[in-house]
mmCIF file of C-alpha atoms and ligand atoms in Angstrom:
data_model
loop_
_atom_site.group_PDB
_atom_site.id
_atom_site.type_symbol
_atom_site.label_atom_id
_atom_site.label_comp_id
_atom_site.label_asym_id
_atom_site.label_seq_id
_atom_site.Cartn_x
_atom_site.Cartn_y
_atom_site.Cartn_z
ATOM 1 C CA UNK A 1 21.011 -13.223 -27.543
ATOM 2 C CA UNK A 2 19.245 -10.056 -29.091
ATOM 3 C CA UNK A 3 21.897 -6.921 -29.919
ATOM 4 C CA UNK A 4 21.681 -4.357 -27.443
ATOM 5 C CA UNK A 5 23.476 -1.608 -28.271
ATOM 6 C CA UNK A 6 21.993 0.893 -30.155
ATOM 7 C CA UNK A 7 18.426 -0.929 -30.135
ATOM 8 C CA UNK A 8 15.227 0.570 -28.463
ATOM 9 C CA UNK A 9 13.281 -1.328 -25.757
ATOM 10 C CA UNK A 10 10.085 -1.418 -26.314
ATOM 11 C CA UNK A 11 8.468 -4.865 -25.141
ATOM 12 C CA UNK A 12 9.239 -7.943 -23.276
ATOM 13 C CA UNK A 13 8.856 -9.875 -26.151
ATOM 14 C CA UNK A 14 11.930 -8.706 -27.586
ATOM 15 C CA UNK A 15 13.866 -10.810 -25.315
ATOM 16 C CA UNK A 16 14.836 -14.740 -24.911
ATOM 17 C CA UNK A 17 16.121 -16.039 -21.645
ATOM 18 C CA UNK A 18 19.561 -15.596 -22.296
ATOM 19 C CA UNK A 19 19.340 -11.814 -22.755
ATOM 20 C CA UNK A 20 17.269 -11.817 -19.731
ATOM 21 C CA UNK A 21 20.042 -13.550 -17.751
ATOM 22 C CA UNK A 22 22.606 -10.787 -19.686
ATOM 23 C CA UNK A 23 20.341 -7.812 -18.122
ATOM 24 C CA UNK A 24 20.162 -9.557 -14.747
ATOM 25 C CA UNK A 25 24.047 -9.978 -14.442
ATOM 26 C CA UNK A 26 24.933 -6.295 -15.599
ATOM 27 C CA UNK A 27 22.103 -5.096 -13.350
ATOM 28 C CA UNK A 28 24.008 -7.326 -10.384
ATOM 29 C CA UNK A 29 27.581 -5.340 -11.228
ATOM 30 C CA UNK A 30 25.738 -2.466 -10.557
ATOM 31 C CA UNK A 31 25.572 -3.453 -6.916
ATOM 32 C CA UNK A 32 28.761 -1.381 -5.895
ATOM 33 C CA UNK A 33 27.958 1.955 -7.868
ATOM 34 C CA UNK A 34 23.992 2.085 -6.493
ATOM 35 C CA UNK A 35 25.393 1.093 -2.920
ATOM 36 C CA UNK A 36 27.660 4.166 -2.773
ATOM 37 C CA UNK A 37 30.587 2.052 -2.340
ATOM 38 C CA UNK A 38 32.200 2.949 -5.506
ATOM 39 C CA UNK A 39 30.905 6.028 -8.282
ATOM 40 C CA UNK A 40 31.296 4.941 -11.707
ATOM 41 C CA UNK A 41 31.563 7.719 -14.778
ATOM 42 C CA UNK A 42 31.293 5.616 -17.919
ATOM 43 C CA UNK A 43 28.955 7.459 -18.781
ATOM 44 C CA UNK A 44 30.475 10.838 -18.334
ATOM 45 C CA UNK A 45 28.975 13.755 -21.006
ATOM 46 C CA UNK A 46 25.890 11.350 -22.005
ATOM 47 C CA UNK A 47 22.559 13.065 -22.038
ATOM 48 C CA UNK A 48 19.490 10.682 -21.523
ATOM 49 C CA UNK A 49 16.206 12.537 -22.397
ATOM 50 C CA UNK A 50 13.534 11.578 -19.595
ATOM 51 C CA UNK A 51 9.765 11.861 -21.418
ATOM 52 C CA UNK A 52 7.117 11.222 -18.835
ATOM 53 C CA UNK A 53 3.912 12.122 -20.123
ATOM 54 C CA UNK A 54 1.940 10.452 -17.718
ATOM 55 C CA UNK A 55 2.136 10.605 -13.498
ATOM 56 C CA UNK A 56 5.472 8.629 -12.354
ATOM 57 C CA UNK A 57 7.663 8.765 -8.965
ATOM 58 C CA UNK A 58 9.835 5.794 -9.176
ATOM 59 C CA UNK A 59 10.216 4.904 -13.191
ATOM 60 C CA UNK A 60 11.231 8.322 -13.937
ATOM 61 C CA UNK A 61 13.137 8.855 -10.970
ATOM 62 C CA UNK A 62 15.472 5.311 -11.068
ATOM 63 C CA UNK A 63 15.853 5.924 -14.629
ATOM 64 C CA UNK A 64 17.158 9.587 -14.325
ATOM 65 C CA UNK A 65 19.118 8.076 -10.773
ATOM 66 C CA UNK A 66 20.412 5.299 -12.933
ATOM 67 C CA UNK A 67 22.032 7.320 -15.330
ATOM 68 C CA UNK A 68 23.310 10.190 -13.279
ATOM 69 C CA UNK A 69 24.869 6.744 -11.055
ATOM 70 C CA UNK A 70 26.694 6.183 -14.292
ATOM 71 C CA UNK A 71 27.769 9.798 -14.606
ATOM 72 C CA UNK A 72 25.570 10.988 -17.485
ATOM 73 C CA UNK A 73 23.545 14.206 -17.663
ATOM 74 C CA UNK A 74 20.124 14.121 -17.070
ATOM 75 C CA UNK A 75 17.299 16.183 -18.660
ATOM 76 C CA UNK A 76 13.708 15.709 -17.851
ATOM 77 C CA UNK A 77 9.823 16.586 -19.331
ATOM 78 C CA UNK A 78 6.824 16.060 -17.597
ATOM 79 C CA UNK A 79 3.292 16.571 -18.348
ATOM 80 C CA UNK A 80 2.187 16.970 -21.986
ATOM 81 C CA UNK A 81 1.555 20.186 -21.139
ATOM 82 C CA UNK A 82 4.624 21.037 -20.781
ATOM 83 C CA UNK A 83 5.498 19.801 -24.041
ATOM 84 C CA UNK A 84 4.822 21.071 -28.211
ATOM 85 C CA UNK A 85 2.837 17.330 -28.104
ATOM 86 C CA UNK A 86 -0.083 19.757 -26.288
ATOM 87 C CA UNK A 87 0.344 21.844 -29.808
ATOM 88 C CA UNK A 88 -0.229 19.359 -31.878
ATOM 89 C CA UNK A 89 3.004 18.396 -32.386
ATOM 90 C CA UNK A 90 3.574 14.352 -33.670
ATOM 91 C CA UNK A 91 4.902 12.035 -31.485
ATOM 92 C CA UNK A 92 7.123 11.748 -35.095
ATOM 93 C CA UNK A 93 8.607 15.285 -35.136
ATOM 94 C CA UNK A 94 9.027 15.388 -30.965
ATOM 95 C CA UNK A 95 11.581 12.371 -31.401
ATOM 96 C CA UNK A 96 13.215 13.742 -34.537
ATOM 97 C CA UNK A 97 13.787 16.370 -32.377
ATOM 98 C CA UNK A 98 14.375 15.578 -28.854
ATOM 99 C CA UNK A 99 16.801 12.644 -30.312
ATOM 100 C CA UNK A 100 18.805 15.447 -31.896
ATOM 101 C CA UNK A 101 19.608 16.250 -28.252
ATOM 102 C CA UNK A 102 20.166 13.067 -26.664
ATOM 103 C CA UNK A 103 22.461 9.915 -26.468
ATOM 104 C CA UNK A 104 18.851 7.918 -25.273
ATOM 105 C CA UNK A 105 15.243 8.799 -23.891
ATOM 106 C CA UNK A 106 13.215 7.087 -22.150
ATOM 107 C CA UNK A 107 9.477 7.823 -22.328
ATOM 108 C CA UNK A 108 6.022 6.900 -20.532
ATOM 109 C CA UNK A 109 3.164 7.538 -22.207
ATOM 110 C CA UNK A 110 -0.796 7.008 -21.418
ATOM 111 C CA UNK A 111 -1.519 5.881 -24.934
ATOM 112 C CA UNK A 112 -1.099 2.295 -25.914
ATOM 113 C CA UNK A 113 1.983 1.561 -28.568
ATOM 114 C CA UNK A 114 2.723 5.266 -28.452
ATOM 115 C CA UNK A 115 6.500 4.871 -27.402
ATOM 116 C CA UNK A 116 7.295 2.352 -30.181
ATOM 117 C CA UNK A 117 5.821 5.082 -32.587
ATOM 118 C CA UNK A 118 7.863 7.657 -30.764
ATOM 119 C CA UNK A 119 10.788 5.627 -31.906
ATOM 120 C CA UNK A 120 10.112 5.515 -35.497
ATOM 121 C CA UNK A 121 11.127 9.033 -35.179
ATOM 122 C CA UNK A 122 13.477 8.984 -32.888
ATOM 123 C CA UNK A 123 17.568 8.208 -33.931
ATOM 124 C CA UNK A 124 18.751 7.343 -30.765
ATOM 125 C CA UNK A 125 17.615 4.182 -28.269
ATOM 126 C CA UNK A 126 13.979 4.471 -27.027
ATOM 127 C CA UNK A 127 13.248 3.020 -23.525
ATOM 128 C CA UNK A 128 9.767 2.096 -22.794
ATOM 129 C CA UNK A 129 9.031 3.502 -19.166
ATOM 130 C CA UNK A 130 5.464 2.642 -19.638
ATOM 131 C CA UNK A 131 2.948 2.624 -22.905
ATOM 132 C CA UNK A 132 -0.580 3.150 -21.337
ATOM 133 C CA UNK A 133 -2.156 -0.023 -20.161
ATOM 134 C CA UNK A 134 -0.061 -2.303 -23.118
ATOM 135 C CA UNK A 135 3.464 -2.886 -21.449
ATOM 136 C CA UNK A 136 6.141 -1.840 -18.758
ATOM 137 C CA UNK A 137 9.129 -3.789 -19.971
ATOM 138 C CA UNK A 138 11.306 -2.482 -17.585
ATOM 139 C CA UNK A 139 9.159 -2.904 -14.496
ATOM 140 C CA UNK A 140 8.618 -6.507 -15.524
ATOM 141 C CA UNK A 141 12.897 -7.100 -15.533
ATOM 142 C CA UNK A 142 13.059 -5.099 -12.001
ATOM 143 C CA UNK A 143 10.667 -7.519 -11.353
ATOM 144 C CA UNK A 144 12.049 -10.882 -12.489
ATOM 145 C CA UNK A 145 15.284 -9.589 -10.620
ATOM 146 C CA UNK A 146 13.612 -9.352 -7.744
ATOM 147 C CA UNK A 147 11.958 -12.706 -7.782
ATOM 148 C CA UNK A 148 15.202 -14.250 -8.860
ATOM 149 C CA UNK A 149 16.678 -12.327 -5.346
ATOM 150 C CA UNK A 150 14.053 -13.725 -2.909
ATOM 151 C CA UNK A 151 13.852 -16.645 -4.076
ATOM 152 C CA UNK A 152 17.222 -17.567 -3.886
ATOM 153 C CA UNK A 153 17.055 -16.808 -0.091
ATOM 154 C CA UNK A 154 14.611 -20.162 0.037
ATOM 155 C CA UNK A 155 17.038 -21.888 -2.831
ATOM 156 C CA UNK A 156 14.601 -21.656 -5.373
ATOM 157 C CA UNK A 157 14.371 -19.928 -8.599
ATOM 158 C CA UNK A 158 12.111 -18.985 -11.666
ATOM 159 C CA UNK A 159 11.480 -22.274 -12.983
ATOM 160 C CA UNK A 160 9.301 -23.965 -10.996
ATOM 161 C CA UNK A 161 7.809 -21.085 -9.490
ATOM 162 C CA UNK A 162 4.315 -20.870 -8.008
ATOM 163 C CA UNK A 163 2.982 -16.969 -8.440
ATOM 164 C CA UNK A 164 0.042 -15.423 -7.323
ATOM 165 C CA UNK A 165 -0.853 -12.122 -9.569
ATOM 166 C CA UNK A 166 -4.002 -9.812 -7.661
ATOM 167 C CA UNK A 167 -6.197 -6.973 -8.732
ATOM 168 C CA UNK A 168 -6.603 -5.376 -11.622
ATOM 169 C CA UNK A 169 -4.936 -7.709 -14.137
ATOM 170 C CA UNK A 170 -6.440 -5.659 -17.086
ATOM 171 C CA UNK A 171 -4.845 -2.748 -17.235
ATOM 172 C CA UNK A 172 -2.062 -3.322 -15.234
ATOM 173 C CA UNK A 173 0.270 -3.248 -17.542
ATOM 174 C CA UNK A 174 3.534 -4.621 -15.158
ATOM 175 C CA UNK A 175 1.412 -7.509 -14.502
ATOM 176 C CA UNK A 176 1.154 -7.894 -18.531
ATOM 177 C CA UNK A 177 4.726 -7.724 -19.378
ATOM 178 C CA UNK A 178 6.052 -9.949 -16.181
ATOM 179 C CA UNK A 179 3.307 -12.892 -17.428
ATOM 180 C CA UNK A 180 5.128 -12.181 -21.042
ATOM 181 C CA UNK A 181 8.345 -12.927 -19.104
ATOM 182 C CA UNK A 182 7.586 -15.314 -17.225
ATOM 183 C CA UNK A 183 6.356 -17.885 -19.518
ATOM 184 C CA UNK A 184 9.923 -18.092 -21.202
ATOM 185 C CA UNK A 185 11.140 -20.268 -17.995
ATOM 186 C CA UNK A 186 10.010 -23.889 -16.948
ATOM 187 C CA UNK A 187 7.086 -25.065 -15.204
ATOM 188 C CA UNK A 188 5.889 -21.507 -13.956
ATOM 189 C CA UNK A 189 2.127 -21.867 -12.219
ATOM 190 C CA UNK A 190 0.136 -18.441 -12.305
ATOM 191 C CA UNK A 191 -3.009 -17.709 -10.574
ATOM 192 C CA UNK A 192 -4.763 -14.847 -11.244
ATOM 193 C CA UNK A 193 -6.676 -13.113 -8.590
ATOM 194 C CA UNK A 194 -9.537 -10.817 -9.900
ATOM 195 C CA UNK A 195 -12.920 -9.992 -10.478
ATOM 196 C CA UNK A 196 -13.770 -11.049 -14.186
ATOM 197 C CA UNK A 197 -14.368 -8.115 -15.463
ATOM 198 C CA UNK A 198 -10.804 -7.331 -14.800
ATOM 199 C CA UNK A 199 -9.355 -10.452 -15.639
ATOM 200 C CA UNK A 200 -5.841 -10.534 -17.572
ATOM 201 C CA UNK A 201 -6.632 -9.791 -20.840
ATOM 202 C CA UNK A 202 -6.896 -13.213 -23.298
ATOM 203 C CA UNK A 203 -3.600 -12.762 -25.215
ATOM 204 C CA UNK A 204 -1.614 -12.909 -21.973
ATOM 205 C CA UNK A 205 -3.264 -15.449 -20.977
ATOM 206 C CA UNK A 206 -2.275 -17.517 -23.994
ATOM 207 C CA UNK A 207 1.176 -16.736 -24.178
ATOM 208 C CA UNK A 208 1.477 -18.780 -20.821
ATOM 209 C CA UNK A 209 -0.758 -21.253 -21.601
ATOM 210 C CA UNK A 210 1.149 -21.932 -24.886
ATOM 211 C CA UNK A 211 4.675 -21.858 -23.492
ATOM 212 C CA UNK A 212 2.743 -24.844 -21.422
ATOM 213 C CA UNK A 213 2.876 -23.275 -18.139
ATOM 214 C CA UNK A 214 -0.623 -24.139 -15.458
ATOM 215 C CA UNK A 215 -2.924 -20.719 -15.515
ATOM 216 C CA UNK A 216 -5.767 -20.381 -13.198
ATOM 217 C CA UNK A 217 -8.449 -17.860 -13.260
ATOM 218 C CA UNK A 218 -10.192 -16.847 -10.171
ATOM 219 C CA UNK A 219 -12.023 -14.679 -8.278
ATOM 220 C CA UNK A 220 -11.596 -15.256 -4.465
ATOM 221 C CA UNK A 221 -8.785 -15.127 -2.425
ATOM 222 C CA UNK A 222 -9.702 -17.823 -0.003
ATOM 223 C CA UNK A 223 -7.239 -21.331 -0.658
ATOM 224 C CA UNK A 224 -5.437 -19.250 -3.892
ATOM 225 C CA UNK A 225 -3.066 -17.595 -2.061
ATOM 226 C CA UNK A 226 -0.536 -20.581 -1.339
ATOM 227 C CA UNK A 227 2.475 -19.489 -3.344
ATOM 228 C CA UNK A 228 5.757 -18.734 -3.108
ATOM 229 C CA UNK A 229 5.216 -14.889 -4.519
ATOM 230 C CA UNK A 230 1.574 -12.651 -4.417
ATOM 231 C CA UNK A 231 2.233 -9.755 -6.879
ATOM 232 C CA UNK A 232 -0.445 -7.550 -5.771
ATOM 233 C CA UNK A 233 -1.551 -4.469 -8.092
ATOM 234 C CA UNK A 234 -3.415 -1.107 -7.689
ATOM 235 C CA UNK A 235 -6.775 -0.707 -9.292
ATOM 236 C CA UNK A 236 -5.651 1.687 -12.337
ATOM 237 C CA UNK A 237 -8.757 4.555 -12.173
ATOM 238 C CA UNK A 238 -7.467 6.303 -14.794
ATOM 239 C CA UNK A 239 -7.747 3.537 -17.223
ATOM 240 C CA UNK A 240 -11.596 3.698 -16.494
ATOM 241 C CA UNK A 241 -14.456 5.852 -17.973
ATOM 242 C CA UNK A 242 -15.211 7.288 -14.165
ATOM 243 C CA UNK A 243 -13.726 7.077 -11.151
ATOM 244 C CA UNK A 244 -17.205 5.605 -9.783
ATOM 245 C CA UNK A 245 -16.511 2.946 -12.259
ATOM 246 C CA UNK A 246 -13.112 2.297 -10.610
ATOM 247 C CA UNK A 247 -14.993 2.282 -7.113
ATOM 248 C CA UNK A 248 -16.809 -0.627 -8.200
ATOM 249 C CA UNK A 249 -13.576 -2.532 -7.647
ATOM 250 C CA UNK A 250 -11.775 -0.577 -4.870
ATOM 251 C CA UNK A 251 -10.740 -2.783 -1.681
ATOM 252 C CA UNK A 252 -11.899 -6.287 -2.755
ATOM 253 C CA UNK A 253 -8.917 -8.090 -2.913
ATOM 254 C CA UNK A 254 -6.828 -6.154 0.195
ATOM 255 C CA UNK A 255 -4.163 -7.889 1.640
ATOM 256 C CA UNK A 256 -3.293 -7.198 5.357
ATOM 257 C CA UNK A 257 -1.770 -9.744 8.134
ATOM 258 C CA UNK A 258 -4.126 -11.488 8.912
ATOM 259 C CA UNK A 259 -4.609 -12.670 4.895
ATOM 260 C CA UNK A 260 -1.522 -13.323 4.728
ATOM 261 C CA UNK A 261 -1.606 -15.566 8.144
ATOM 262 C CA UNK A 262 -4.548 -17.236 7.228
ATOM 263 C CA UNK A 263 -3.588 -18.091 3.694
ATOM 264 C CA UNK A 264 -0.255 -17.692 2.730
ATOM 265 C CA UNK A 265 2.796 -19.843 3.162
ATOM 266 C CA UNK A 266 5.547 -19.034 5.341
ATOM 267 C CA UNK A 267 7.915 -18.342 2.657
ATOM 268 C CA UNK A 268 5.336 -16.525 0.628
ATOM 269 C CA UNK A 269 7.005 -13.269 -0.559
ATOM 270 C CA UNK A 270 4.599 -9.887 -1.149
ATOM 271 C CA UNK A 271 5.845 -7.529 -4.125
ATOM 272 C CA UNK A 272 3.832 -4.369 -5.616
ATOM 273 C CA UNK A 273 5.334 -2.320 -8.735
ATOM 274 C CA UNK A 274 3.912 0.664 -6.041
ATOM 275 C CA UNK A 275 2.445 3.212 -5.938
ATOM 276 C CA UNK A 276 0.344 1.108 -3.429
ATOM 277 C CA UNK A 277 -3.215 3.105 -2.972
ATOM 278 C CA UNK A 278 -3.440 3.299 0.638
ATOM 279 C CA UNK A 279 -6.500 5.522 1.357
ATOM 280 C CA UNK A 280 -9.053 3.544 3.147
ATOM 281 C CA UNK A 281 -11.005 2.471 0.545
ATOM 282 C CA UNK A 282 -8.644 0.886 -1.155
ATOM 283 C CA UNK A 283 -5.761 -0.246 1.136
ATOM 284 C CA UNK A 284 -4.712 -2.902 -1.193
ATOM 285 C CA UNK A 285 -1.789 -3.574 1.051
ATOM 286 C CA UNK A 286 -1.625 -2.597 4.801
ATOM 287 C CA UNK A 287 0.624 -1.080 6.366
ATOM 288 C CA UNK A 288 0.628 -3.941 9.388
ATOM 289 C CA UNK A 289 2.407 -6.078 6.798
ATOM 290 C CA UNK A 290 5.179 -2.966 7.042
ATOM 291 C CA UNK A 291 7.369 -5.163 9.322
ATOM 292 C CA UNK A 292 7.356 -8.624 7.334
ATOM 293 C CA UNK A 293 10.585 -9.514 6.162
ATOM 294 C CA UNK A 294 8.759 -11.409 3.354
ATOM 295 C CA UNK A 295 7.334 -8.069 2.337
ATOM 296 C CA UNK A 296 10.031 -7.217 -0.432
ATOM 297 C CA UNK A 297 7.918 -4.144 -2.015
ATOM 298 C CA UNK A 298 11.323 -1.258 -1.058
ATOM 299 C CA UNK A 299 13.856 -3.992 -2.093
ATOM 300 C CA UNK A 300 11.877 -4.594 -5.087
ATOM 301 C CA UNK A 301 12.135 -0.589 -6.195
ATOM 302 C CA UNK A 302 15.624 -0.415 -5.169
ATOM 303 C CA UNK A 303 16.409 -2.893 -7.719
ATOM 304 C CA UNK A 304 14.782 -0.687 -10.194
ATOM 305 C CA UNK A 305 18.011 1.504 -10.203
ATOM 306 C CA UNK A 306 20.130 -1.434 -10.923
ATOM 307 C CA UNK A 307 18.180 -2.820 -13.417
ATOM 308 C CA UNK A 308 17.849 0.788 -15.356
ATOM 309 C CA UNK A 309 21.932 1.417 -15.072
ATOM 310 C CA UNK A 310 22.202 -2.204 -16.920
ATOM 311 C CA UNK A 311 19.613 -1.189 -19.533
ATOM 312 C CA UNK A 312 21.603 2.134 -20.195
ATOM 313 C CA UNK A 313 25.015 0.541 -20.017
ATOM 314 C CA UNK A 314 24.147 -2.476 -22.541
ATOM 315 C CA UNK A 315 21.878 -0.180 -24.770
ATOM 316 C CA UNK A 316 25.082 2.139 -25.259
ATOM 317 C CA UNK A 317 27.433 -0.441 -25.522
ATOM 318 C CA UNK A 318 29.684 0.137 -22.271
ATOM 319 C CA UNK A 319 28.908 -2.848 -20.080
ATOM 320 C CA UNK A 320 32.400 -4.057 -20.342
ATOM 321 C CA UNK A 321 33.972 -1.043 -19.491
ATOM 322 C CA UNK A 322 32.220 -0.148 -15.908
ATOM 323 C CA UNK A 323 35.685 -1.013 -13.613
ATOM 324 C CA UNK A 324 38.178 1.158 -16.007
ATOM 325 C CA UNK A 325 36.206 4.229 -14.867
ATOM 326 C CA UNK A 326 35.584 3.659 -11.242
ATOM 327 C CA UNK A 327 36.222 6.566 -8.672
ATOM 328 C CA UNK A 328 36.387 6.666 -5.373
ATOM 329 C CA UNK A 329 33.207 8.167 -3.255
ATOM 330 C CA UNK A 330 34.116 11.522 -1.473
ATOM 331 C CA UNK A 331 31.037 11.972 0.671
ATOM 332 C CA UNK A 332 29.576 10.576 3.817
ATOM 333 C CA UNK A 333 27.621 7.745 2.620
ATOM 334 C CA UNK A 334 24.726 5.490 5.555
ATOM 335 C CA UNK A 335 23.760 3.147 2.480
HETATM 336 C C1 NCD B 1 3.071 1.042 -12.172
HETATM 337 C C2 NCD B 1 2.787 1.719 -13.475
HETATM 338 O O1 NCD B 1 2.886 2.943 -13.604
HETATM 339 O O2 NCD B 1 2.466 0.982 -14.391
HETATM 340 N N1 NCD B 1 3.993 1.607 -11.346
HETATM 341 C C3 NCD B 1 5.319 1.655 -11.657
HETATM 342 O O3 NCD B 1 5.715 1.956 -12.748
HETATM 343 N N2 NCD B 1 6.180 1.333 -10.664
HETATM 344 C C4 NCD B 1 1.847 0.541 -11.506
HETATM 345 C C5 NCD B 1 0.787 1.498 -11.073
HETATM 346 O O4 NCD B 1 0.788 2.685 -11.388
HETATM 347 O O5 NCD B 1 -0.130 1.018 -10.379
#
């Protein structure tokens, strides 16, 4: 099991199964604080730094819910304009500096590797909310939780699973880490849905293929969608040179009801890291699958919240201590 406290997250591939399973079982004791039932102040005083350099709604929102749901103070930056980075401050000297302030940060940023040089500077734990299109280690646990959740609704698990990742698998950068994830458990098969020019890049590829888990590369929809999850992505425009670029690829691989009727298994369960691009020309996922129970999209962003307070409690060394400061909860609560 890797050391938590103290340590930056940064990549997947920090992690081995059983630290996985650690995150996953914090994130579950979590249940009572995010649910209203209880409040929990562990974290009473702490100041987490949120850095979001590039556009976010539910990463920087669920991490800067997760902490306040722990009791900690929350402080927030967004837009490099907003920030000395547009004055040609370092990414070195903005850590040295902003860590001086904080207990943690986390930080999204549209350049690749960019966070993990952030926390070469930075003395206090660095979360990775999102490195351009290299990694999203967070999204990719939220994810796994979430798999682990719906599955075990059908009694089945990780290992063994049959997963079905769609759209565009090259920059998408949840879709990187999960795959990174996802080939540390047993007999995984993952079929990737996309046009080839925005195929999952080679070194993902590989790590599954090593790890001896069944990869398959296509670009049709029609007989690939028989699985037991469809992780369906959003074409990333501003990863490409123009957005007519991006057009090329807008819509092709939309799923609606009737898709999932025609192709899908009963069981199959429909997740998104969101934002979902729902203009017409896109409308990667329609809103007629809105009332599918399989459709686990909310759940799955709910869970980021739990997920986030684990990663906070075990990265400041308190995930033993969450029931000697529990409170009761004053207000009217409908959650
Ligand atoms: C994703 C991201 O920013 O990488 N969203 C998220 O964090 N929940 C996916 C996306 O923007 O399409």
């Amino acid at each position: 099991m890797i050391k938590f406290q103290g340590n930056h997250i940064l990549s997947v591939s920090q992690f081995d199964r059983e630290s996985i399973a650690k995150i996953l079982d914090v994130a579950a004791q979590m249940m009572p604080y995010a649910s209203r039932q209880k409040r929990c102040h562990v974290l009473d005083g702490a100041i987490l730094n949120n850095l979001f350099f590039e556009p976010s709604t539910r990463t920087r929102v669920s991490f800067g819910c997760a902490f306040n749901l722990l009791g900690g103070f929350v402080r927030e930056t967004v837009g490099e304009e907003n920030s000395s980075l547009s004055k040609g401050e370092s990414l070195y000297d903005t850590a040295q500096v902003i860590s001086g302030y904080s207990d943690i940060i986390a930080m999204r940023h549209p350049q690749m590797h960019s966070v993990a040089k952030f926390a070469e500077g930075s003395t206090v734990p660095v979360i990775n909310g999102g490195d351009g299109a290299n990694e999203h280690p967070t999204q990719a646990l939220l994810d796994l939780f979430t798999i682990r959740s719906e599955m075990s609704r059908f009694e089945k698990g990780i290992d063994n699973l049959d997963v079905v990742l769609m759209g565009d698998l090259k920059h998408g950068r949840t879709v990187h880490s999960l795959s990174k994830l996802l080939s540390l458990y047993n007999n995984v098969k993952v079929t990737m849905v996309a046009p080839d020019a925005l195929q999952m890049p080679d070194n993902v590829i590989s790590t599954l293929e090593n790890a001896g888990h069944k990869v398959v590369l296509t670009d049709k929809i029609a007989g690939n969608l028989a699985c037991d999850v469809i992780y369906q992505t959003r074409i990333q425009q501003e990863r490409f040179a123009s957005k007519e670029e991006a057009n090329l690829y807008r819509g092709h691989f939309s799923l609606n009801k009737q898709v999932y009727e025609q192709y899908c298994k009963d069981h199959t369960v429909i997740m998104h890291p969101l934002p979902r691009d729902s203009r017409p020309e896109a409308n990667e996922l329609d809103v007629d699958l809105n009332d599918l129970d399989n459709l686990a999209i909310f759940r799955q962003a709910q869970n980021g919240v739990l997920v986030r307070m684990a990663l906070f409690a075990l990265a400041l060394g308190v995930e033993d201590k969450l029931t000697d400061y529990e409170k009761p909860i004053t207000w009217a609560t409908n959650k």
